[in-house]
mmCIF file of C-alpha atoms and ligand atoms in Angstrom:
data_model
loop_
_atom_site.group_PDB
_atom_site.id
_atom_site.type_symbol
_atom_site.label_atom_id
_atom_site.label_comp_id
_atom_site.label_asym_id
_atom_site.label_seq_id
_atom_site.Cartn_x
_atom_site.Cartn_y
_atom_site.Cartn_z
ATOM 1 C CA UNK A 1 -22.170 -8.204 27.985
ATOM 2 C CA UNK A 2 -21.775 -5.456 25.056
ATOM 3 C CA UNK A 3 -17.530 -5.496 24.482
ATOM 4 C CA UNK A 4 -16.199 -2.134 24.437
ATOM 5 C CA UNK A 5 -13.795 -1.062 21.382
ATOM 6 C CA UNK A 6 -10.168 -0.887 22.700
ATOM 7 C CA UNK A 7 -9.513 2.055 20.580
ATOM 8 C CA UNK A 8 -6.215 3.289 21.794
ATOM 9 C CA UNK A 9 -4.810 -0.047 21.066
ATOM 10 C CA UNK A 10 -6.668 -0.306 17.483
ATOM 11 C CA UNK A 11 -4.880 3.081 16.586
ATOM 12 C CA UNK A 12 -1.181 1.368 17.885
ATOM 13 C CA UNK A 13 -1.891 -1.792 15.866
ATOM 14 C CA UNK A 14 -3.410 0.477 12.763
ATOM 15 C CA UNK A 15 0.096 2.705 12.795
ATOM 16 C CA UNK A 16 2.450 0.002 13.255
ATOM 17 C CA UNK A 17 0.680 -1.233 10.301
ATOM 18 C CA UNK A 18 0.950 1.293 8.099
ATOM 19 C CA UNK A 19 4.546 1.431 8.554
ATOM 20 C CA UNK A 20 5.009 -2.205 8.505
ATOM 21 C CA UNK A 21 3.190 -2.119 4.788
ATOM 22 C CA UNK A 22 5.354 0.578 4.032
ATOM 23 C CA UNK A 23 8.367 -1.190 5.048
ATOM 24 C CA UNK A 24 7.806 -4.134 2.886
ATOM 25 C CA UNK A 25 7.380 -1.965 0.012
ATOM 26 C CA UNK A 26 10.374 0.208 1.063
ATOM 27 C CA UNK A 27 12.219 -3.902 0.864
ATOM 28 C CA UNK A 28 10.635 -4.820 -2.136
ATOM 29 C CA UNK A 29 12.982 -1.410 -3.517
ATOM 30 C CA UNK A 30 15.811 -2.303 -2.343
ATOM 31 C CA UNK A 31 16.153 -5.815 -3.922
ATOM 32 C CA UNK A 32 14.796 -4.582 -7.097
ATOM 33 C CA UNK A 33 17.470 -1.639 -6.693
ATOM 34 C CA UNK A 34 20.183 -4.767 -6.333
ATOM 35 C CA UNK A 35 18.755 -6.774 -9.170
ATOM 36 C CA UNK A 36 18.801 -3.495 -11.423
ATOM 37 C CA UNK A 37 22.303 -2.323 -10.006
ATOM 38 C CA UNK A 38 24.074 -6.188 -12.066
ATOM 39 C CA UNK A 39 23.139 -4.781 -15.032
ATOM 40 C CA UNK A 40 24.660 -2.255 -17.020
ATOM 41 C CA UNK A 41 22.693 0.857 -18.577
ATOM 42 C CA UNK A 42 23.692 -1.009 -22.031
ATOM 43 C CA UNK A 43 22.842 -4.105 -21.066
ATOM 44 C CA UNK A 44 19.248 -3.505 -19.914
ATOM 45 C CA UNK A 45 17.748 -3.810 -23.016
ATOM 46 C CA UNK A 46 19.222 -7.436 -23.753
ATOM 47 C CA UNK A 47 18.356 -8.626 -20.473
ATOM 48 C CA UNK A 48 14.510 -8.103 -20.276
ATOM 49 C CA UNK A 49 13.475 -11.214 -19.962
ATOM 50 C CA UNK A 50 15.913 -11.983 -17.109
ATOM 51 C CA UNK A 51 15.003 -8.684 -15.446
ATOM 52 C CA UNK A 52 11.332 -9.323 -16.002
ATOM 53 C CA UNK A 53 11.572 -12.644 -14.657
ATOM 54 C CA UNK A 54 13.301 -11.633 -11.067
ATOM 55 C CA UNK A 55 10.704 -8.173 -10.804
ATOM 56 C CA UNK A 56 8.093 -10.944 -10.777
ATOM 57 C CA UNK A 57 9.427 -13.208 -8.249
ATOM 58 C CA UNK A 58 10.465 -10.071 -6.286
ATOM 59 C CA UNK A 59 6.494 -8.982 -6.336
ATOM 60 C CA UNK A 60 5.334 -11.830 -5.400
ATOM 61 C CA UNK A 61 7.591 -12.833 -2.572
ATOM 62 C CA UNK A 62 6.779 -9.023 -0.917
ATOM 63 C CA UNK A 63 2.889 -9.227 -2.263
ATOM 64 C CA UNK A 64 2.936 -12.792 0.125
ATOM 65 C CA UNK A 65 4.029 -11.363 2.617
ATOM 66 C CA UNK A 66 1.812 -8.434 2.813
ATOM 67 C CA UNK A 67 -1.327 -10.617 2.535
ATOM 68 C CA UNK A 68 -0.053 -12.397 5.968
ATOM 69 C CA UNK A 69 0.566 -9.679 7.731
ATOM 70 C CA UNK A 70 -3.057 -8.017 6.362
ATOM 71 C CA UNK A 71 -4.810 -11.094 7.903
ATOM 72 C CA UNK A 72 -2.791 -10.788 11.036
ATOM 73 C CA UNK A 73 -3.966 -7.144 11.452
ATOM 74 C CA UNK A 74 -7.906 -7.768 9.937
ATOM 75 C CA UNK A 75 -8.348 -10.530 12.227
ATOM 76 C CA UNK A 76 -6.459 -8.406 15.455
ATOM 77 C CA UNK A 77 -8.509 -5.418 14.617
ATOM 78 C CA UNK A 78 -11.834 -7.286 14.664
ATOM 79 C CA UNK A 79 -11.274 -8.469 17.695
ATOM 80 C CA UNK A 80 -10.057 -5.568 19.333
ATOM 81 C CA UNK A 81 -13.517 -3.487 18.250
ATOM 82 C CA UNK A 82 -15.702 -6.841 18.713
ATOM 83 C CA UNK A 83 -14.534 -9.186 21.281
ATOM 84 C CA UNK A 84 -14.627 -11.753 18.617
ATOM 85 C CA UNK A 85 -12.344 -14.137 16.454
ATOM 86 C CA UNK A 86 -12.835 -14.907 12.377
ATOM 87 C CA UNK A 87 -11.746 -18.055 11.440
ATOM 88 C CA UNK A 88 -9.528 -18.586 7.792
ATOM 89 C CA UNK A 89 -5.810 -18.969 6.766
ATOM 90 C CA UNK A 90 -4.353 -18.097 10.970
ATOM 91 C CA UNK A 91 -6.746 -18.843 12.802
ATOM 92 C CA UNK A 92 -6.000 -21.116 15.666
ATOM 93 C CA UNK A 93 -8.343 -22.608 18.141
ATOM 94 C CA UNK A 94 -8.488 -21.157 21.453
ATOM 95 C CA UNK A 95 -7.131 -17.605 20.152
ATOM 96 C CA UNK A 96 -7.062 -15.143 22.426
ATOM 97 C CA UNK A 97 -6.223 -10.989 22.022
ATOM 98 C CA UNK A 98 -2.572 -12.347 23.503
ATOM 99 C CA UNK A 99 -2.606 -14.808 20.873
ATOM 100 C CA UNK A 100 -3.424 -12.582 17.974
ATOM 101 C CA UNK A 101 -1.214 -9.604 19.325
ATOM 102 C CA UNK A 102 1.618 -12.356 19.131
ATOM 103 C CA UNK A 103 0.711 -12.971 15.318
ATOM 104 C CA UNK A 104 0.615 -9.193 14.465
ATOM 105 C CA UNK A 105 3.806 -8.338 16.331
ATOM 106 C CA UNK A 106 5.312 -11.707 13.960
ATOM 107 C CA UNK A 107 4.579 -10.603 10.582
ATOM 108 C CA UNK A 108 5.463 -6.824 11.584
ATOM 109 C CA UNK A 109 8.713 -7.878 12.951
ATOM 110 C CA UNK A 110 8.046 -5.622 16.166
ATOM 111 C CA UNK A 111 6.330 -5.590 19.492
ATOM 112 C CA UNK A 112 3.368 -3.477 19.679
ATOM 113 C CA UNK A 113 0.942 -4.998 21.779
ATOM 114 C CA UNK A 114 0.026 -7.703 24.166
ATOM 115 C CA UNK A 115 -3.530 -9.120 25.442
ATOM 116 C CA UNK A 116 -5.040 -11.904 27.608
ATOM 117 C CA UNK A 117 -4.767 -14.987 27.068
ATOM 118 C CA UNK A 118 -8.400 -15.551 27.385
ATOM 119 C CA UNK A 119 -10.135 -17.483 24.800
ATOM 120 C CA UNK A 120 -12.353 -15.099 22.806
ATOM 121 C CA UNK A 121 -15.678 -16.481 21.053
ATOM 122 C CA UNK A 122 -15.165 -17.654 17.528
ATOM 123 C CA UNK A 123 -17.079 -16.549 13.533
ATOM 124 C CA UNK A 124 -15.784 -19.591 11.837
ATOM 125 C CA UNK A 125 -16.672 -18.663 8.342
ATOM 126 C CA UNK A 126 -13.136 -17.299 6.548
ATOM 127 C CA UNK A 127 -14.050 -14.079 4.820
ATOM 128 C CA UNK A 128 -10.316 -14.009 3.220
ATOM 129 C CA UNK A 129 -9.923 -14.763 -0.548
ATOM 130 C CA UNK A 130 -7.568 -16.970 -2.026
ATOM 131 C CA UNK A 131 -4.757 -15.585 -3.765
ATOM 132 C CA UNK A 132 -5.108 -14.808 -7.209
ATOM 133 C CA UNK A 133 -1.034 -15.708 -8.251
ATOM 134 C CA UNK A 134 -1.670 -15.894 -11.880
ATOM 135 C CA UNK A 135 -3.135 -12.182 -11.572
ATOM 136 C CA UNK A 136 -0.813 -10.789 -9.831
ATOM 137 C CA UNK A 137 1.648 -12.367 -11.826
ATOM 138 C CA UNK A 138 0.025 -10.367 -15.280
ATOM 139 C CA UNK A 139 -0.481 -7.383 -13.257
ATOM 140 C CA UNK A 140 3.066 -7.525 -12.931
ATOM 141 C CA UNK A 141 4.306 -8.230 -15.926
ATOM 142 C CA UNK A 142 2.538 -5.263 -17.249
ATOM 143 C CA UNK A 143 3.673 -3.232 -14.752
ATOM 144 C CA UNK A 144 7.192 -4.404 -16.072
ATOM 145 C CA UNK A 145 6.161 -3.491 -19.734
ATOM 146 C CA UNK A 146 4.959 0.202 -19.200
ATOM 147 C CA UNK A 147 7.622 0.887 -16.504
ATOM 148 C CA UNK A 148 11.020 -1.055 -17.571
ATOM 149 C CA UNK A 149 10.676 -2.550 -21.316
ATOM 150 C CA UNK A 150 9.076 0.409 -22.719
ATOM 151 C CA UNK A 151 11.556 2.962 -21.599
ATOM 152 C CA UNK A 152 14.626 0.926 -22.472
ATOM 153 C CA UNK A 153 13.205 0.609 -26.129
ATOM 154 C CA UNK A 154 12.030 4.993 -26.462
ATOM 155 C CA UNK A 155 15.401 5.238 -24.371
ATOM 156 C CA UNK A 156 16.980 2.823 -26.844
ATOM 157 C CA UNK A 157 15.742 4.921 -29.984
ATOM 158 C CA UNK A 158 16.846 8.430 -28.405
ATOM 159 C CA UNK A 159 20.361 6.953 -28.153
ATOM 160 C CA UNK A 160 20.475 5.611 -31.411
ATOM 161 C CA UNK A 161 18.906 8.883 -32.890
ATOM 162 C CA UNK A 162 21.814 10.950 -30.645
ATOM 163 C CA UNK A 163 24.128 8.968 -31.725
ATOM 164 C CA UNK A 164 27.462 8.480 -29.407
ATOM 165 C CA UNK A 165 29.419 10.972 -31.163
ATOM 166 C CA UNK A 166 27.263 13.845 -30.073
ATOM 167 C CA UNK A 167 28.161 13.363 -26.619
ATOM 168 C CA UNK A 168 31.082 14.063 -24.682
ATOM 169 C CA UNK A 169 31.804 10.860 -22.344
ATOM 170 C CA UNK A 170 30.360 12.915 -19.080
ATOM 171 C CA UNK A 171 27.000 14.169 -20.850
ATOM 172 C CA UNK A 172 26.927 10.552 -21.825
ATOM 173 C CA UNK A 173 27.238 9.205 -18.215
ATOM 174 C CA UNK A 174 25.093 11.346 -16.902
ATOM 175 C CA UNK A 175 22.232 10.706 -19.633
ATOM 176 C CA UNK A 176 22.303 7.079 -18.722
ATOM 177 C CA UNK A 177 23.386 7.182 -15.294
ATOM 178 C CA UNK A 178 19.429 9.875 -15.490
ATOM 179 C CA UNK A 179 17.688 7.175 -17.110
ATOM 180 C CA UNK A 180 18.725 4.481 -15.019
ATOM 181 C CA UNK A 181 17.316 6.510 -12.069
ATOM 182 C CA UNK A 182 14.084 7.266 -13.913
ATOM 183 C CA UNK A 183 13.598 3.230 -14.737
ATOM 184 C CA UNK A 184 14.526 2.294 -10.618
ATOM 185 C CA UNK A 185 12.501 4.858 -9.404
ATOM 186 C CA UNK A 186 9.178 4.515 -12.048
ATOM 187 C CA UNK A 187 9.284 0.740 -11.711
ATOM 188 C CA UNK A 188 9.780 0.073 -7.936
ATOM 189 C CA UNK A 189 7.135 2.681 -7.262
ATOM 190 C CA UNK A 190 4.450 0.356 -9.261
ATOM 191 C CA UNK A 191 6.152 -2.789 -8.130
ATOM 192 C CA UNK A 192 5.971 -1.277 -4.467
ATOM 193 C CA UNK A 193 1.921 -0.914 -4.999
ATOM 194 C CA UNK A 194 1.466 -4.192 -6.506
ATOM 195 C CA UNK A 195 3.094 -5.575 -2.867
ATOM 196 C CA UNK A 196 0.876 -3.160 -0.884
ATOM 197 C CA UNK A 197 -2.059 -4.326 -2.770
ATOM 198 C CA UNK A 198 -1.643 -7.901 -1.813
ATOM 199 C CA UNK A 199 -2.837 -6.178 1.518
ATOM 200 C CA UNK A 200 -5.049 -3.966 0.637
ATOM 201 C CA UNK A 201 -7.165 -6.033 -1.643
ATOM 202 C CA UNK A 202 -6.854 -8.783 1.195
ATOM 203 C CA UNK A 203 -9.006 -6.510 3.528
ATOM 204 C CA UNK A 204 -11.309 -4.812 0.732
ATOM 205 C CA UNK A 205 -12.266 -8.274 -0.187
ATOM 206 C CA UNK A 206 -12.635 -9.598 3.460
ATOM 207 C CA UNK A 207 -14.510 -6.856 4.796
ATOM 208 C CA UNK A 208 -17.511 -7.735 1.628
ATOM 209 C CA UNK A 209 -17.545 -11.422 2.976
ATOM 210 C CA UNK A 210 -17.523 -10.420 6.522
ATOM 211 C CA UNK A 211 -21.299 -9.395 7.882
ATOM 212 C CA UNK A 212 -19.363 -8.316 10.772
ATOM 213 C CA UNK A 213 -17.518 -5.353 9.149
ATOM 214 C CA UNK A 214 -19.457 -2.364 8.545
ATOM 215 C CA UNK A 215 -16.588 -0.453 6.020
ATOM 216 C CA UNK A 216 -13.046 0.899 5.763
ATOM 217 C CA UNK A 217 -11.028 3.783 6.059
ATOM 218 C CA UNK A 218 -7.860 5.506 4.509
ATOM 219 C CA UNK A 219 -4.380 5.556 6.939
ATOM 220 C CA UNK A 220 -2.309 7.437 4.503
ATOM 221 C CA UNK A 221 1.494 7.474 5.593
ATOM 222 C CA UNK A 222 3.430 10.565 7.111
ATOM 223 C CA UNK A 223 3.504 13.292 4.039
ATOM 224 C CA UNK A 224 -0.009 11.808 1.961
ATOM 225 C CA UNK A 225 -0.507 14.029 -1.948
ATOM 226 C CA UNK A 226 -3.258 15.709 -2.445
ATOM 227 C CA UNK A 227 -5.827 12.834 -3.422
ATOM 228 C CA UNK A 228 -4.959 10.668 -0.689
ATOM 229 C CA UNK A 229 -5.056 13.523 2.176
ATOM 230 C CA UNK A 230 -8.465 14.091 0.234
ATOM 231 C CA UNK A 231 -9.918 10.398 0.952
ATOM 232 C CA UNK A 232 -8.452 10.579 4.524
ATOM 233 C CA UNK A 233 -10.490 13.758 5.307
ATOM 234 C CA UNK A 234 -13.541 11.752 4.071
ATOM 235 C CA UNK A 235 -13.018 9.385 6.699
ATOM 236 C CA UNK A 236 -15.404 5.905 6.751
ATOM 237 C CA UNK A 237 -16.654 4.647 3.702
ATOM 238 C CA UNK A 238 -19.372 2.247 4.575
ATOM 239 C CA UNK A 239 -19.973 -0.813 2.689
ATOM 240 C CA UNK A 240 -22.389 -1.386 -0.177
ATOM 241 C CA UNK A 241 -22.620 -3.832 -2.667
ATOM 242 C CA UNK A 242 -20.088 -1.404 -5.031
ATOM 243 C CA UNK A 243 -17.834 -0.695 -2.814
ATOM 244 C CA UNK A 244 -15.350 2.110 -4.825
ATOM 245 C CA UNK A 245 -11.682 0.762 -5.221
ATOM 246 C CA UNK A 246 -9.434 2.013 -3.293
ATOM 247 C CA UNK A 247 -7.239 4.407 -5.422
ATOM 248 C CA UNK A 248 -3.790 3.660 -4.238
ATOM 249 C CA UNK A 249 -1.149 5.167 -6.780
ATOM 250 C CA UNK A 250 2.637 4.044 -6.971
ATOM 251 C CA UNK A 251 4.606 5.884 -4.107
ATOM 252 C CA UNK A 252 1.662 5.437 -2.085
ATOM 253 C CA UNK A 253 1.692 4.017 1.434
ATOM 254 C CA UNK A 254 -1.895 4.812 2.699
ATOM 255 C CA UNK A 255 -3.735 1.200 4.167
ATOM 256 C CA UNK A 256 -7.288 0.209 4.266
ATOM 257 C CA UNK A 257 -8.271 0.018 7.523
ATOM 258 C CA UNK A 258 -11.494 -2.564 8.206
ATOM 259 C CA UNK A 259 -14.125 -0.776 10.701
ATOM 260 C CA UNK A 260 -16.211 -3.541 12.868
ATOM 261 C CA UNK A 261 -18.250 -0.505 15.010
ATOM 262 C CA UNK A 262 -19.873 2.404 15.028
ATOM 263 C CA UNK A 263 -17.559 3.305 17.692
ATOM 264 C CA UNK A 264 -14.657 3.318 15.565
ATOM 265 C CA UNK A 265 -11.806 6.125 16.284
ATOM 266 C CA UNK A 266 -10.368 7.831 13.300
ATOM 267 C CA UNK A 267 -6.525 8.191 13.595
ATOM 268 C CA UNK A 268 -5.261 11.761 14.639
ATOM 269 C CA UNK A 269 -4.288 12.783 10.636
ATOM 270 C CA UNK A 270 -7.719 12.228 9.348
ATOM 271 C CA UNK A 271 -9.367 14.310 11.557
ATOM 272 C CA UNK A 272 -6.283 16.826 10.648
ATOM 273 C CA UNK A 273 -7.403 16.394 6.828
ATOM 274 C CA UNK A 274 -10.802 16.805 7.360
ATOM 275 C CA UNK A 275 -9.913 20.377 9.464
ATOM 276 C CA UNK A 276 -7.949 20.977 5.772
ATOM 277 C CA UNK A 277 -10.680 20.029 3.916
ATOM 278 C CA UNK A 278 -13.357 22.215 5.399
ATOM 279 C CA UNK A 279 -10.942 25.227 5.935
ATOM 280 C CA UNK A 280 -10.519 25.160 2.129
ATOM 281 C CA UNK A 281 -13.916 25.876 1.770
ATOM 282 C CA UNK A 282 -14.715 24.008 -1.351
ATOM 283 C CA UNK A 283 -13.272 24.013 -5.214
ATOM 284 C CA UNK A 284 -11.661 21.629 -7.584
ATOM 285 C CA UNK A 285 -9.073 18.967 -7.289
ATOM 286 C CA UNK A 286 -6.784 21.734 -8.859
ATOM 287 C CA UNK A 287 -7.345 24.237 -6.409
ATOM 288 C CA UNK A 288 -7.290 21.364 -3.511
ATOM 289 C CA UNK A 289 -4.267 20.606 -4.777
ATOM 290 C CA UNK A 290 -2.877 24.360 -4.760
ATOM 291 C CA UNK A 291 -3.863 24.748 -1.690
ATOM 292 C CA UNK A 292 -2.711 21.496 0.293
ATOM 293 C CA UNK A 293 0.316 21.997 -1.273
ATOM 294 C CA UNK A 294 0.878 25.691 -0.067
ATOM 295 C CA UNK A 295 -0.123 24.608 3.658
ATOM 296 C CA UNK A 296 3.163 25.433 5.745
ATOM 297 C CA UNK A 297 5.182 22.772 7.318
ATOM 298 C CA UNK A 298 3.707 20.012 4.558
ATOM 299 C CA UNK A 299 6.226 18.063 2.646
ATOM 300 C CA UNK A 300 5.646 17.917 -0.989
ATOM 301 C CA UNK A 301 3.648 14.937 -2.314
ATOM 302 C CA UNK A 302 5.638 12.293 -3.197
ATOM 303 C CA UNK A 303 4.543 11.645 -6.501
ATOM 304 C CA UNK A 304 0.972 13.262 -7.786
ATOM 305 C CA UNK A 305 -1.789 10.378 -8.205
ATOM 306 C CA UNK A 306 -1.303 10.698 -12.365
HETATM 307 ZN ZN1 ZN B 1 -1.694 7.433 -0.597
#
């Protein structure tokens, strides 16, 4: 008998995902924030290596844990829209929808769904990739580099070309106090995608060894820039052997989600995008831009996609 998509429940499990990704970056901030906040503006520069160290670690502990809960949600989603299990790093015989709402509501720390307990039938092959640790260990370190080490030493070269004197002790403060900011903010926004990509690449990988899944979508979070409303409005991308990257930017929360159906339903926002999209009538990024940007009630982008 044909399964029918359980869409309303897809579109729970697909929002408390979103914010669940979201959250672990929003984590991954706040210990880098406590890490940062030990050292001194005029210490940062002798304590690279240390620092560098601990924004690894930090990465990879929230980058871990965003692959989990990924699988949780590929492998909940599936079943939801096909009435069928995939086997890899989770799966447990007998699983059921109660089962695999159980693991979902785990790694998201909160209840959003229940299910049967009925045994659903099984894909054994595991479409999920293993982890690649030693990349996402160099895509951190540069991330490090361009966002930490490199503005201590320009930062280090503007003081030194200043020099102290110049500076009343409050202009002082405030210069470093500025630059501090700049360094939290710059480098947990790229160490906050790095942990979100553990995810995303999880299911943009998945969904090319699964001949179940038929594409993705964008979920962008609650106030999406410009680009990323863009790629919402788009709505499925179906899958072909070059399947475009995603495009997530630092400071951005949108998810892939993995479509198993035809019958998939598109989450409330993209449809809202799309409405955008076709009332601008057409133009360049730069006037997109302009004119998402002027749309009443719409929070400024967080941060435009560089
Ligand atoms: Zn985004």
């Amino acid at each position: 008998m044909a399964w029918t998509p359980r869409s309303a429940e897809i579109l729970r499990a697909v929002a408390a995902y979103q914010l669940a990704q979201e959250a672990l970056a929003a984590d991954f901030a706040a210990r880098w924030a406590e890490v940062l906040a030990t050292v001194e503006a005029r210490e940062v520069a002798s304590s690279l290596d240390e620092l560098s160290t601990q924004y690894a670690a930090t990465v990879r502990e929230s980058a871990a844990a965003s692959r989990v809960l990924s699988i949780a949600f590929y492998r909940l989603v599936r079943a939801l829209e096909t009435g069928r299990v995939i086997g890899g790093p989770g799966y447990r015989p007998g699983a059921s929808l109660g089962s695999l709402w159980a693991d979902f509501n785990k790694a998201t720390g909160k209840r959003t769904g229940s299910g049967p307990s009925t045994p659903l039938p099984v894909d054994t092959r595991n479409p999920f990739p293993a982890e690649d640790l030693a990349r996402e260990a160099r895509r951190a370190e540069e991330s490090f580099r361009r966002e930490v080490a490199d503005r201590v030493a320009r930062h280090e070269r503007e003081r030194a070309g200043r020099g102290s004197a110049a500076l009343d002790d409050a202009e002082l403060v405030a210069w470093e106090k500025e630059f501090l900011e700049s360094l939290k903010s710059g480098s947990a926004g790229a160490g906050g995608m790095l942990v979100q990509d553990g995810g995303r690449d999880m299911i943009h990988n998945a969904l090319q060894n699964d001949p179940g899944a038929i594409g993705y979508y964008r979920k962008t979070d609650a106030s999406p820039c410009y680009f990323c409303a863009l790629m919402a409005s788009r709505g499925a991308v179906y899958k072909s052997k070059r399947t475009a990257a995603f495009g997530a930017h630092p400071h951005c929360h949108c998810q892939a989600v993995p479509i198993f159906s035809r019958r998939y339903q598109l989450p409330a926002e993209n449809g809202k995008y799309a409405r955008l999209w076709r009332d601008f009538g057409g133009g360049s990024l730069a006037d997109w831009r302009t004119y998402y940007k002027g749309q009443a009630g719409r929070s400024k982008p967080k941060r435009p996609a560089e």
